[in-house]
Amino acid sequence: MTKAVRYERDGDVALIVIANPPVNALGHAVREGLWQAMDRFAQDDARIAVILGQGKLFLGGADISEFGTPPREPHLPDVCTHIERSAKPVVAAIHGPALGGGCEVALGAHYRLAMEGARLGFPEVLLGLIPGAGGSQRMPRLTGVGPALDMMPAGGSVSASEALKIGLVDRVATGDVREAGLAYARDLLDAAAEPRRTGALSRPTHDAEAFDAARALWTKKSRGEVAPLAAIDAVEVATRTDFDAGIKEERRIFLDLMQTPQRAGMIHAFFNDRKVSKLPELNGVSPREIAHVGVIGGGTMGAGIATACLLAGLPVTLVERDEAAAKKARTTITGNLDAAVKRGKLKDRDGTLAHLNTVTDYAALGDADLAIEAVFEDMGVKKDVFARLDTVLKPGAILATNTSYLDVNEIATSTSRPGDVIGLHFFSPAHVMKLLEVVVAGQTAADVTATAFALAKRLKKTAVKAGVCDGFIGNRILATYRGAADRMILDGASPWEIDAAIKAFGLPMGPFEMGDLAGLDIGFMTRQRKAATRDPRDVVPTWADAMYHEGWLGQKTGRGYYTYEGRKGTPNEAILPFIEEARGDRPQRSFTPEEIQRRYLAAMVNEAAKVVGEGIAARPLDVDVTLLYGYGFPRWRGGPMLWADHEGLPALLADIKAWAETDPYFWEPSALLEQLVAEGRSFADLNKENVQ
Ligand code: NAI
């Protein structure tokens, strides 16, 4: 037996205890320990075995420290089969998460007991894979194809009671898992229960309609991601072949997926989720305590931010300009909480709402530990708000702005405590979107930054550190690739061709659909704001100004780049004369979807490299995380910087330089990109050098 698995006896019952802290990962020691425990069980006089986990989890998934190392025997599929083949009955007693490999081990057992609080599921697709140790063949034999098709392509999981309902477990219990496991084992012995091998159960019925529906749903939802559809294929295999052939086919699909760039993209994203908050300057810095949050402005963003805080259990005082606006904010937040109840994210709506105080008097913020400003995007208004906050907030409170573009250093000058000022840039809807850009200004204190990261964790968001510049990381890069789209229109592409190409790449929306959704007045206002300082070589999308003057502001007016019936849009060809006028006598050409994608992505990467080169983003991986969580970049592609590495930086730079011949202002190559190419390095190399 290895140290990670203990073999104990309690009368007739063998207890096989998995103890591999911190997360009971299914590393080599656990696999080997399980194997040896099953051998010992076969040889001694115990009549039944109970497998259980020590710690928070029943049994974790693959051990991530083994990623990239050669696989060592025994392999997990063999361990599951070894358990299943036992001549004496085996019970899995599951008290916590049993996800991925952990769930497959449980399915290898003959009987399953889930304690309340257990969760069973298959998250493999989230890493670009499918279950690879029999899960796709055993689950449908237990539950039928319906629940397997609900769970596997989504990477989903179910609670103990749901698992009982669908037949994934046989009993649910409360209390101590060891006691409950022993009791169940003794009940089984009393009933003279025989081994009941999942793999020997009859083949699940093939339900053509269910497979068609699942394929239709996931073809649409996955936007080019292959693993969800591969998971459906694997479940279908279970309906068509005997178990042993099914296991082989599952393995083949699994190994094929292992080799795909999509899997590499998912792994890149998975590790970046952890690396992004590891900042050397925050080592050993303790965050400040946050027990009460103030929010100033209760419009789109303020109401969303307040909702996010309330959902995380933080009391909120929201300040609005007048009673009517305060009431409106309360109504919006109440609606958000109702929706959270419907989605199963919140139980006690009224209790949560009791922690919201909507006021018009800043004095109510005297007790707040953090105030987040979300008023109009106007420097004068924001400075006024910060000056007021400076007078009412207690010492040590943090003053945050949700500005999208404005200079946080300048905002800080209107206070007497610039060290306490920071940008917390949420994304809309703020209680849903995962990204939080933490904008660290020139004088922001380290513990204020640490507090922002701690807050993000509490709000279940992913925080990325950004420096001060127009648009920080995300919106600055967005402005550039939007610019590339506008230039392609001037060169002959239509907005609808561009949207289609970008969606084919895997983003949920193209830039023009996105504009219609957000409201085309936002872009117009931004152009107005920047008009005075705009470089004369820059291109202005005059057709977009004309659309604004027509009152075509997108979905909210029923017309924009598309004409809407409900939310469904068809191309609004009435904008073509405006586009023709803007094109003037510029030479026109046609674009393939691949050309559109390459220009769009190249513009994104070139600006991103400037953002990294200037230190606005700490590393390329911070850009990848930003685009993934704030801008819908497909997770299976890992992020734009990983995409660029795959494309090859020299070829990308060569393209940028070629485009710069006709448009040197827009396509000025990033100095960092040139340097990396000259040194034969990649963004991945830069990540490696800058991660602890
Ligand atoms: P909004 O117009 O929906 O809401 C602004 C709210 O602030 C209004 O309800 C207004 O009554 C209130 N307000 C204005 N002056 C005030 C004052 N002195 N005291 C108290 N309340 C005051 O605007 P939205 O979209 O919520 O934007 C707010 C901020 O968030 C802006 O800085 C914007 O750039 C930023 N932002 C917006 C995003 C979006 O998608 N809408 C995304 C991320 C940031």
PDB file of N, CA, C and O in Angstrom, residues 511-536:
ATOM      1  N   PRO A 511     -17.822  42.332 -34.066  1.00  0.00           N
ATOM      2  CA  PRO A 511     -17.732  43.672 -33.486  1.00  0.00           C
ATOM      3  C   PRO A 511     -18.961  44.545 -33.767  1.00  0.00           C
ATOM      4  O   PRO A 511     -19.312  45.381 -32.942  1.00  0.00           O
ATOM      5  N   PHE A 512     -19.609  44.317 -34.896  1.00  0.00           N
ATOM      6  CA  PHE A 512     -20.725  45.206 -35.242  1.00  0.00           C
ATOM      7  C   PHE A 512     -22.009  44.774 -34.521  1.00  0.00           C
ATOM      8  O   PHE A 512     -22.785  45.623 -34.069  1.00  0.00           O
ATOM      9  N   GLU A 513     -22.182  43.460 -34.392  1.00  0.00           N
ATOM     10  CA  GLU A 513     -23.285  42.964 -33.563  1.00  0.00           C
ATOM     11  C   GLU A 513     -23.123  43.444 -32.129  1.00  0.00           C
ATOM     12  O   GLU A 513     -24.079  43.831 -31.474  1.00  0.00           O
ATOM     13  N   MET A 514     -21.878  43.398 -31.685  1.00  0.00           N
ATOM     14  CA  MET A 514     -21.566  43.828 -30.314  1.00  0.00           C
ATOM     15  C   MET A 514     -21.915  45.308 -30.141  1.00  0.00           C
ATOM     16  O   MET A 514     -22.509  45.710 -29.136  1.00  0.00           O
ATOM     17  N   GLY A 515     -21.556  46.103 -31.154  1.00  0.00           N
ATOM     18  CA  GLY A 515     -21.872  47.532 -31.119  1.00  0.00           C
ATOM     19  C   GLY A 515     -23.372  47.756 -31.028  1.00  0.00           C
ATOM     20  O   GLY A 515     -23.852  48.584 -30.240  1.00  0.00           O
ATOM     21  N   ASP A 516     -24.121  46.996 -31.816  1.00  0.00           N
ATOM     22  CA  ASP A 516     -25.580  47.107 -31.787  1.00  0.00           C
ATOM     23  C   ASP A 516     -26.139  46.767 -30.411  1.00  0.00           C
ATOM     24  O   ASP A 516     -27.093  47.370 -29.936  1.00  0.00           O
ATOM     25  N   LEU A 517     -25.531  45.778 -29.783  1.00  0.00           N
ATOM     26  CA  LEU A 517     -26.021  45.343 -28.476  1.00  0.00           C
ATOM     27  C   LEU A 517     -25.719  46.399 -27.410  1.00  0.00           C
ATOM     28  O   LEU A 517     -26.572  46.750 -26.588  1.00  0.00           O
ATOM     29  N   ALA A 518     -24.495  46.924 -27.430  1.00  0.00           N
ATOM     30  CA  ALA A 518     -24.087  47.895 -26.408  1.00  0.00           C
ATOM     31  C   ALA A 518     -24.758  49.252 -26.637  1.00  0.00           C
ATOM     32  O   ALA A 518     -24.970  50.018 -25.702  1.00  0.00           O
ATOM     33  N   GLY A 519     -25.102  49.554 -27.880  1.00  0.00           N
ATOM     34  CA  GLY A 519     -25.657  50.872 -28.223  1.00  0.00           C
ATOM     35  C   GLY A 519     -24.603  51.669 -28.980  1.00  0.00           C
ATOM     36  O   GLY A 519     -23.500  51.888 -28.470  1.00  0.00           O
ATOM     37  N   LEU A 520     -24.947  52.094 -30.202  1.00  0.00           N
ATOM     38  CA  LEU A 520     -23.943  52.764 -31.039  1.00  0.00           C
ATOM     39  C   LEU A 520     -23.666  54.189 -30.565  1.00  0.00           C
ATOM     40  O   LEU A 520     -22.719  54.827 -31.010  1.00  0.00           O
ATOM     41  N   ASP A 521     -24.479  54.673 -29.625  1.00  0.00           N
ATOM     42  CA  ASP A 521     -24.209  56.002 -29.061  1.00  0.00           C
ATOM     43  C   ASP A 521     -22.913  55.983 -28.240  1.00  0.00           C
ATOM     44  O   ASP A 521     -22.213  56.995 -28.162  1.00  0.00           O
ATOM     45  N   ILE A 522     -22.578  54.811 -27.668  1.00  0.00           N
ATOM     46  CA  ILE A 522     -21.350  54.749 -26.849  1.00  0.00           C
ATOM     47  C   ILE A 522     -20.129  55.051 -27.715  1.00  0.00           C
ATOM     48  O   ILE A 522     -19.282  55.877 -27.372  1.00  0.00           O
ATOM     49  N   GLY A 523     -20.055  54.402 -28.891  1.00  0.00           N
ATOM     50  CA  GLY A 523     -18.937  54.628 -29.800  1.00  0.00           C
ATOM     51  C   GLY A 523     -18.908  56.082 -30.264  1.00  0.00           C
ATOM     52  O   GLY A 523     -17.838  56.709 -30.343  1.00  0.00           O
ATOM     53  N   PHE A 524     -20.082  56.626 -30.526  1.00  0.00           N
ATOM     54  CA  PHE A 524     -20.159  58.016 -30.989  1.00  0.00           C
ATOM     55  C   PHE A 524     -19.595  58.956 -29.920  1.00  0.00           C
ATOM     56  O   PHE A 524     -18.786  59.837 -30.204  1.00  0.00           O
ATOM     57  N   MET A 525     -20.034  58.721 -28.663  1.00  0.00           N
ATOM     58  CA  MET A 525     -19.557  59.582 -27.555  1.00  0.00           C
ATOM     59  C   MET A 525     -18.032  59.455 -27.407  1.00  0.00           C
ATOM     60  O   MET A 525     -17.342  60.439 -27.175  1.00  0.00           O
ATOM     61  N   THR A 526     -17.536  58.234 -27.535  1.00  0.00           N
ATOM     62  CA  THR A 526     -16.089  58.030 -27.405  1.00  0.00           C
ATOM     63  C   THR A 526     -15.357  58.789 -28.509  1.00  0.00           C
ATOM     64  O   THR A 526     -14.337  59.447 -28.260  1.00  0.00           O
ATOM     65  N   ARG A 527     -15.903  58.730 -29.726  1.00  0.00           N
ATOM     66  CA  ARG A 527     -15.239  59.464 -30.829  1.00  0.00           C
ATOM     67  C   ARG A 527     -15.269  60.960 -30.568  1.00  0.00           C
ATOM     68  O   ARG A 527     -14.287  61.661 -30.821  1.00  0.00           O
ATOM     69  N   GLN A 528     -16.378  61.434 -30.031  1.00  0.00           N
ATOM     70  CA  GLN A 528     -16.475  62.868 -29.719  1.00  0.00           C
ATOM     71  C   GLN A 528     -15.421  63.246 -28.676  1.00  0.00           C
ATOM     72  O   GLN A 528     -14.720  64.242 -28.803  1.00  0.00           O
ATOM     73  N   ARG A 529     -15.331  62.388 -27.657  1.00  0.00           N
ATOM     74  CA  ARG A 529     -14.404  62.674 -26.550  1.00  0.00           C
ATOM     75  C   ARG A 529     -12.969  62.722 -27.053  1.00  0.00           C
ATOM     76  O   ARG A 529     -12.156  63.517 -26.592  1.00  0.00           O
ATOM     77  N   LYS A 530     -12.686  61.855 -28.036  1.00  0.00           N
ATOM     78  CA  LYS A 530     -11.293  61.761 -28.495  1.00  0.00           C
ATOM     79  C   LYS A 530     -10.994  62.702 -29.660  1.00  0.00           C
ATOM     80  O   LYS A 530      -9.841  62.808 -30.084  1.00  0.00           O
ATOM     81  N   ALA A 531     -12.024  63.385 -30.170  1.00  0.00           N
ATOM     82  CA  ALA A 531     -11.849  64.160 -31.409  1.00  0.00           C
ATOM     83  C   ALA A 531     -10.713  65.171 -31.284  1.00  0.00           C
ATOM     84  O   ALA A 531      -9.877  65.313 -32.191  1.00  0.00           O
ATOM     85  N   ALA A 532     -10.670  65.848 -30.145  1.00  0.00           N
ATOM     86  CA  ALA A 532      -9.705  66.940 -29.996  1.00  0.00           C
ATOM     87  C   ALA A 532      -8.264  66.442 -30.034  1.00  0.00           C
ATOM     88  O   ALA A 532      -7.366  67.157 -30.495  1.00  0.00           O
ATOM     89  N   THR A 533      -8.045  65.231 -29.542  1.00  0.00           N
ATOM     90  CA  THR A 533      -6.662  64.734 -29.446  1.00  0.00           C
ATOM     91  C   THR A 533      -6.344  63.693 -30.512  1.00  0.00           C
ATOM     92  O   THR A 533      -5.275  63.093 -30.495  1.00  0.00           O
ATOM     93  N   ARG A 534      -7.291  63.489 -31.440  1.00  0.00           N
ATOM     94  CA  ARG A 534      -7.085  62.418 -32.425  1.00  0.00           C
ATOM     95  C   ARG A 534      -5.936  62.735 -33.383  1.00  0.00           C
ATOM     96  O   ARG A 534      -5.789  63.879 -33.831  1.00  0.00           O
ATOM     97  N   ASP A 535      -5.153  61.738 -33.682  1.00  0.00           N
ATOM     98  CA  ASP A 535      -4.075  61.902 -34.653  1.00  0.00           C
ATOM     99  C   ASP A 535      -4.702  62.063 -36.041  1.00  0.00           C
ATOM    100  O   ASP A 535      -5.600  61.303 -36.409  1.00  0.00           O
ATOM    101  N   PRO A 536      -4.266  63.048 -36.815  1.00  0.00           N
ATOM    102  CA  PRO A 536      -4.888  63.270 -38.128  1.00  0.00           C
ATOM    103  C   PRO A 536      -4.773  62.052 -39.059  1.00  0.00           C
ATOM    104  O   PRO A 536      -5.555  61.908 -39.994  1.00  0.00           O
TER     105      PRO A 536
END
